[in-house]
Short mmCIF file of C-alpha atoms in Angstrom, two decimals:
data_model
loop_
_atom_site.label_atom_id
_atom_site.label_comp_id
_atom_site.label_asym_id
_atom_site.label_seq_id
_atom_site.Cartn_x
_atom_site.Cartn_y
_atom_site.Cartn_z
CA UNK A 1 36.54 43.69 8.51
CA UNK A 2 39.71 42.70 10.31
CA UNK A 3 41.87 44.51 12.08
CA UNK A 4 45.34 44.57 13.14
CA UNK A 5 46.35 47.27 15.66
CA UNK A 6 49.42 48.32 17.00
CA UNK A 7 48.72 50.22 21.10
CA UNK A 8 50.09 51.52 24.11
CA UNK A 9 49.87 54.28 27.05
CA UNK A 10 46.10 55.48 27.74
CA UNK A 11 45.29 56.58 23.97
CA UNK A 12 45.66 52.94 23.11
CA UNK A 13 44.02 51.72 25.64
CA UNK A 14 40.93 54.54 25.31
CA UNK A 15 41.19 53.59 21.50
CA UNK A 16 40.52 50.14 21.35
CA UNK A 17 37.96 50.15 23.88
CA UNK A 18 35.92 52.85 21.18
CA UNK A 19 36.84 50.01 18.43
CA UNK A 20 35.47 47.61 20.61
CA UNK A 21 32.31 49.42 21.44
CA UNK A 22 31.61 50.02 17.87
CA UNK A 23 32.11 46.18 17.20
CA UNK A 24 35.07 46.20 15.12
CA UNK A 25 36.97 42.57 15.11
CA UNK A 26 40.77 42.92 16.21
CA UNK A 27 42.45 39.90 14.86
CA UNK A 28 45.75 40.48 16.49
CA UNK A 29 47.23 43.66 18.81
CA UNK A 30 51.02 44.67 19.44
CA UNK A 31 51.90 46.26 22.73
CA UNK A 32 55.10 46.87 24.50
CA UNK A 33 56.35 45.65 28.10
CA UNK A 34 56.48 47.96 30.50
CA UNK A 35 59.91 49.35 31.02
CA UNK A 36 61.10 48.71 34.53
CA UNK A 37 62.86 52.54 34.51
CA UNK A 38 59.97 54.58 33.23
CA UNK A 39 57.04 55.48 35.66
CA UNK A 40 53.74 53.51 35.03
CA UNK A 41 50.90 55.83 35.53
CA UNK A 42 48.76 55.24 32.27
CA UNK A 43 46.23 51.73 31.45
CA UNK A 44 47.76 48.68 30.09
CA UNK A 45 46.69 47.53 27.17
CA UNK A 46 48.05 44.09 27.45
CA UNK A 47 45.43 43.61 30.19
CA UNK A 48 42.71 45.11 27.88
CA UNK A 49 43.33 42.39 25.50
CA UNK A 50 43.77 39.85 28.13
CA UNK A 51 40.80 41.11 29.51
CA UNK A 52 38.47 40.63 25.93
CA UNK A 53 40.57 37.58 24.74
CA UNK A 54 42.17 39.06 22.23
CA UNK A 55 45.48 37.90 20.93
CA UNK A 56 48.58 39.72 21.53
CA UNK A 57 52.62 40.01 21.17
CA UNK A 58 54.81 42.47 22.97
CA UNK A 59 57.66 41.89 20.55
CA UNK A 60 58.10 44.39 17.40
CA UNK A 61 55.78 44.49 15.02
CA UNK A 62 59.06 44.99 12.11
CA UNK A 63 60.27 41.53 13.22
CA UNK A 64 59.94 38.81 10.44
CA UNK A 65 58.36 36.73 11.49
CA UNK A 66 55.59 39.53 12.84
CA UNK A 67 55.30 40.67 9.74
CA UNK A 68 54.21 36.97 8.29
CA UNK A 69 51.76 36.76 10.46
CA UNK A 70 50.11 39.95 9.47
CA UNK A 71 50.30 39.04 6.28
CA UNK A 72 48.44 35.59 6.82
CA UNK A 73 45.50 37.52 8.92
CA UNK A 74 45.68 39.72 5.59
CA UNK A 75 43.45 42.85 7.38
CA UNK A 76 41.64 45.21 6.19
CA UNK A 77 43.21 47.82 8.35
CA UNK A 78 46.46 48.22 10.28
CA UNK A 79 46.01 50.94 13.24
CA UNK A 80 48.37 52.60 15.28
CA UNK A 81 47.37 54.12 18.31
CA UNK A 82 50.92 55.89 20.40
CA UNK A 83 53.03 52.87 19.56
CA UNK A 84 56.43 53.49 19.99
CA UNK A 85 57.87 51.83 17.27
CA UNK A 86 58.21 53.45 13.45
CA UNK A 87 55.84 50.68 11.62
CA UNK A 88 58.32 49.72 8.36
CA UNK A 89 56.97 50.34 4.76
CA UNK A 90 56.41 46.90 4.01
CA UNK A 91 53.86 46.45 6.52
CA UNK A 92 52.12 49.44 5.53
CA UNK A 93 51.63 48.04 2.56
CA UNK A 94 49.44 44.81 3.97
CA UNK A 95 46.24 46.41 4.96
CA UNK A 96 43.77 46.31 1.44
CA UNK A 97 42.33 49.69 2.81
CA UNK A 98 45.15 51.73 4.82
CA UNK A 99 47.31 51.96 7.74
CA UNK A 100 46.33 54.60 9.75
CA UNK A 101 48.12 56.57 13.09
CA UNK A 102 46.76 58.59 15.86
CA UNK A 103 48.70 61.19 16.97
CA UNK A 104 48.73 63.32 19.73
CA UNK A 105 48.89 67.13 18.10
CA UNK A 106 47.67 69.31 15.52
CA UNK A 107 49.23 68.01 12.67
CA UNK A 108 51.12 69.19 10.75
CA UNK A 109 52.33 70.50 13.84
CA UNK A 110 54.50 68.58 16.53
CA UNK A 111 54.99 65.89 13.64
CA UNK A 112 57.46 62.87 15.99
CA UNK A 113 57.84 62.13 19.39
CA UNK A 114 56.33 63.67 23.05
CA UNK A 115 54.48 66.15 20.88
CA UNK A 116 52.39 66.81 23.89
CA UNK A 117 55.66 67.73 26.16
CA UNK A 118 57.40 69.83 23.02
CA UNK A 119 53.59 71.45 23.09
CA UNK A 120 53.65 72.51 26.70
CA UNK A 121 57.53 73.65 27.06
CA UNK A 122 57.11 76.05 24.02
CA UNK A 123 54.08 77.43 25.24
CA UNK A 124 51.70 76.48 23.08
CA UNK A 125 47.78 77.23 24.00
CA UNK A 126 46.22 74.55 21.84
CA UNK A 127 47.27 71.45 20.45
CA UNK A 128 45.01 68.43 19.43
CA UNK A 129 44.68 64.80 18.67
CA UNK A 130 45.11 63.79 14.71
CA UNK A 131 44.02 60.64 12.52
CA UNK A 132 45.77 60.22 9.42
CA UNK A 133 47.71 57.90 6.96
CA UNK A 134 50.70 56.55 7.62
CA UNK A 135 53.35 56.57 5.04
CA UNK A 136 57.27 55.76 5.24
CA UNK A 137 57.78 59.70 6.29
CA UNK A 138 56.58 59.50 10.21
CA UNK A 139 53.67 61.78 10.98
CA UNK A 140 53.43 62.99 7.04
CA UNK A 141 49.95 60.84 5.40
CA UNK A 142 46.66 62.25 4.53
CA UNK A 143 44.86 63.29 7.60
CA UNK A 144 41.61 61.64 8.20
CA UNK A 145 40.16 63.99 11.16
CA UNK A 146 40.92 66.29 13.65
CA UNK A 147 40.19 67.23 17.37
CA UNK A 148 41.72 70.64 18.73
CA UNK A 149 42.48 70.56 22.81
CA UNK A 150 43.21 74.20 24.39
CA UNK A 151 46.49 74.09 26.55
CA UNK A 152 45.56 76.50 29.71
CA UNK A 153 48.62 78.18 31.45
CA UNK A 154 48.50 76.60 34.29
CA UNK A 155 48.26 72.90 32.36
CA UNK A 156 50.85 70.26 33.04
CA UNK A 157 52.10 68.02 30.20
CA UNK A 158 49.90 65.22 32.18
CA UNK A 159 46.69 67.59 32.04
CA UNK A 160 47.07 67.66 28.58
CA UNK A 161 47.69 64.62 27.73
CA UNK A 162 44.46 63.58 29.61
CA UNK A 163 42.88 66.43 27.40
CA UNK A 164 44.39 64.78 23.71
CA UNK A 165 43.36 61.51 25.03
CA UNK A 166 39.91 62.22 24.93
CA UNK A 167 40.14 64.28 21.60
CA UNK A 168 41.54 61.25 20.43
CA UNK A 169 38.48 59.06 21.73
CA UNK A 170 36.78 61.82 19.67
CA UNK A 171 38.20 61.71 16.82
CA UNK A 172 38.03 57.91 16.09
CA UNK A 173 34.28 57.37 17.34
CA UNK A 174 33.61 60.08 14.26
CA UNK A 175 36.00 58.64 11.73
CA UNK A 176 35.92 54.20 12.46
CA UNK A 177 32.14 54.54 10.73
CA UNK A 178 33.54 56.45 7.76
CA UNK A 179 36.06 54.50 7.41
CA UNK A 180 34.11 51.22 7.39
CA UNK A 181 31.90 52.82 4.83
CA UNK A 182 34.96 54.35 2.42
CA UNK A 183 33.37 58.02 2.82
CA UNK A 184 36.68 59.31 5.47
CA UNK A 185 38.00 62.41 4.59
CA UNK A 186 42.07 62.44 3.05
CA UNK A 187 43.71 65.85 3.01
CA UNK A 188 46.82 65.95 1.79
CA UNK A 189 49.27 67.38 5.08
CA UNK A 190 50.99 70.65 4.31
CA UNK A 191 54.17 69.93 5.66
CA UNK A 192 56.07 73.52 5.21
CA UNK A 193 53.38 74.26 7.45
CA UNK A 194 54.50 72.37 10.62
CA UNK A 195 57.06 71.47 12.72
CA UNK A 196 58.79 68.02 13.43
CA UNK A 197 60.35 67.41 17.20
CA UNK A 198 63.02 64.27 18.61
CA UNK A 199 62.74 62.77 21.71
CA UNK A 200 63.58 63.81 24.97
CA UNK A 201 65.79 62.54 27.33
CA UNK A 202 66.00 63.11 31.45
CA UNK A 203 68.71 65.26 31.01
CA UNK A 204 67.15 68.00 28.47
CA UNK A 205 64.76 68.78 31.42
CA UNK A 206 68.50 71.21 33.02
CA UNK A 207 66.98 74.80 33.41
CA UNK A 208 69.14 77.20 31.34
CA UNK A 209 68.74 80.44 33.94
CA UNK A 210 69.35 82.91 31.34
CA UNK A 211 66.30 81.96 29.55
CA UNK A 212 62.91 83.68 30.82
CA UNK A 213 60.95 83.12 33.77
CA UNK A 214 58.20 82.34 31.71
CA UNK A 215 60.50 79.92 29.29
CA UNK A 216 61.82 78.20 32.64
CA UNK A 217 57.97 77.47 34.35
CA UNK A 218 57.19 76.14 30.60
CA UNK A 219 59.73 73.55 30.92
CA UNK A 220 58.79 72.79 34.56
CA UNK A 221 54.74 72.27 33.63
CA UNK A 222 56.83 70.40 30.54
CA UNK A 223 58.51 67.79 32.15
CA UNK A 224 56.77 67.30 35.66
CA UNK A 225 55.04 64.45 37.64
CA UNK A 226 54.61 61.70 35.58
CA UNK A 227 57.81 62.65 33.91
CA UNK A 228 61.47 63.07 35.10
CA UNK A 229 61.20 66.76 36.34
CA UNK A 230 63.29 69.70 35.28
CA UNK A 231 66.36 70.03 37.44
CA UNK A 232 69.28 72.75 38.67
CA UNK A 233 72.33 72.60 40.58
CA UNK A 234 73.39 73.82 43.62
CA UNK A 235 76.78 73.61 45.69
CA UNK A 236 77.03 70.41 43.21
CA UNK A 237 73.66 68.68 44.41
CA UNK A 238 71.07 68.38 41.64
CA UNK A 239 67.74 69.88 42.96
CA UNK A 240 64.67 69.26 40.92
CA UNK A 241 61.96 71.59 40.54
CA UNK A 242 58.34 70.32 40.23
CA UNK A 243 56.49 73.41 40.33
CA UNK A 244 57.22 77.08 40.19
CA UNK A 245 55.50 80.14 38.78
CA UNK A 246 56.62 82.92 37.27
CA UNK A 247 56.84 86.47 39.07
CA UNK A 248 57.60 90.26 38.04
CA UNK A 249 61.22 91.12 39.55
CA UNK A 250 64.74 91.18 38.48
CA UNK A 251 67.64 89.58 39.61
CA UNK A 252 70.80 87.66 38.37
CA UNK A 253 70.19 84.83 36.55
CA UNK A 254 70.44 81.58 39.08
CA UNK A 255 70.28 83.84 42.34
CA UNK A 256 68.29 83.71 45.14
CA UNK A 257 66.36 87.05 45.37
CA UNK A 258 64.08 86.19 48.10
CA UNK A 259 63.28 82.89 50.07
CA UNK A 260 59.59 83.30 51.65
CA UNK A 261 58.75 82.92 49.01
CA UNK A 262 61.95 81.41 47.36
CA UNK A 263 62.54 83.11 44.30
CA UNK A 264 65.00 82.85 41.58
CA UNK A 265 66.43 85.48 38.94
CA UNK A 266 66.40 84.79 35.59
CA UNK A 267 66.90 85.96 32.19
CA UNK A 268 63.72 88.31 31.98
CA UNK A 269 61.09 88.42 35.44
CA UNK A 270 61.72 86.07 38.49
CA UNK A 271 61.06 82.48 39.20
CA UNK A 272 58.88 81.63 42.19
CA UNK A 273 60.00 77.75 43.44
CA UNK A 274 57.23 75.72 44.96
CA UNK A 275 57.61 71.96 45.33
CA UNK A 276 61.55 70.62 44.67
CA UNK A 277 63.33 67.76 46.08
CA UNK A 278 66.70 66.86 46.27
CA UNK A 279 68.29 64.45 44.44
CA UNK A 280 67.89 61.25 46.94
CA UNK A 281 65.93 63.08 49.21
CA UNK A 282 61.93 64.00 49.61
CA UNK A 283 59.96 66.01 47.64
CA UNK A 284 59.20 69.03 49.77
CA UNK A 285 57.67 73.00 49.97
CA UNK A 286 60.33 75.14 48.28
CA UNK A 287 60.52 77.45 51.16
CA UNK A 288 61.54 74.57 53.82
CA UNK A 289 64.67 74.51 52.05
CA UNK A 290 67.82 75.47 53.66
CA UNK A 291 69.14 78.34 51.36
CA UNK A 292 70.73 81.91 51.61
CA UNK A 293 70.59 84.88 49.56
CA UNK A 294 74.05 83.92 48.71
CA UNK A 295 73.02 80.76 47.07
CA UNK A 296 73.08 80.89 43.44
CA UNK A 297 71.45 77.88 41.15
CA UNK A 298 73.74 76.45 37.77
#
């Protein structure tokens, strides 16, 4: 049985250590390098294989040459564990018993990228960790298992995350043996019943202050340590917000209706800030900031 798997953040990492532990033989594993502008705070799995002598490549799966040389190791299975590259049809083809993804919601929903995030900005009080098929449509093959994860309201993206990465763990320690033996589940996804979600850049973390309190601490939980915050303006100075929690009150959207504590109206109830930092400057307790009643956030 050989495998060829394709890894990164902590789900790969958590992954192939459970493929490991149930003795599976990984012929070959593609990773990325870290980027040098993106925060490092999950396991590498470059040192994982490193660290079990397995062989590895950092360049693109899709490349040509890449794709020879999984076509010369000729595995049994191609896996895909939150790599961030689409996997092209013609590799998906190579594996004699499937190419299979693991993805980080409750397929069909959140089918495509930072399903996690997209989970915790709208709200959502469960998500879940998903096994399934991959086909040329991202996110769309039969689904192999399942693992829900509740989403608590006071849950970061980064709580959750930690929560689908053990659903995840979960999910393949049940499914590896079935697969090995051919008796895996394969239900056909439902589509029409899901939703699909792009990536997100810095800059769709702006708070829109007409939208709810409630909408606006969503987005901050969202997009918060380890990510690149949620953000507002003031007197042209970007401020970003990395905690907050949302009050009963009233008030103009963007104004400062009280400052101990420092809260903010919005679209429907008021925003309580607690941690924010300047752009340039140190993160620091809302209410040690040096505002008026005047002040009003864009």
């Amino acid at each position: 049985m050989k495998l060829v798997v394709c890894a990164y953040h902590n789900v790969g990492y958590r992954c192939i250590e459970e493929l490991l532990r149930q003795g599976a033989e990984i012929s070959l594993i593609f990773t990325h390098e870290d980027s040098p502008t993106e925060q490092i705070w999950f396991s590498s799995v470059r040192e994982l294989a490193e660290a079990n002598r397995i062989p590895y490549l950092t360049s693109s799966i899709n490349e040509p040459e890449n794709i020879e040389k999984v076509r010369k190791i000729a595995p049994d299975f191609l896996l895909s564990f939150y790599y961030r590259n689409m996997i092209k049809p013609e590799l998906l083809e190579l594996p004699a018993r499937g190419a299979l993804n693991l993805h980080g919601s409750w397929l069909p929903k959140y089918r495509g990228r930072v399903p996690v995030n997209w989970a915790v900005i709208n709200g959502e009080t469960e998500t879940g960790a998903t096994l399934h098929y991959m086909v040329a449509k991202p996110d769309a093959g039969d689904i192999v298992d399942q693992e829900k994860v509740a989403i608590a309201f006071t849950d970061t993206a980064h709580d959750v995350f930690g929560k689908v990465n053990e659903a995840a763990v979960t999910v393949l320690r049940r499914a590896w043996p079935r697969l090995v033996d051919g008796s895996a589940d394969r239900i056909p996804m439902d589509l029409a019943a899901g939703s699909y979600f792009g990536g997100r850049k810095p800059e769709d973390g702006r708070i829109d202050w007409t939208k709810s309190s409630v909408q606006i601490y969503n987005l901050i939980r969202g997009v918060t340590h380890p990510y690149p915050g949620a953000f507002t303006e003031l007197n042209s100075m970007k401020l970003l917000i990395w905690s907050a929690w949302p009050v009963a009150g009233s008030g103009q959207p963007g104004q400062v209706v009280s400052l101990k504590p420092l809260c903010i109206g919005t679209g429907d109830g008021l925003l309580e800030l607690r941690r924010v930092q300047f752009e340039g400057g140190q993160e620091q307790e809302a209410t040690g900031c040096s505002l008026s009643e005047s002040n009003r956030f864009a």
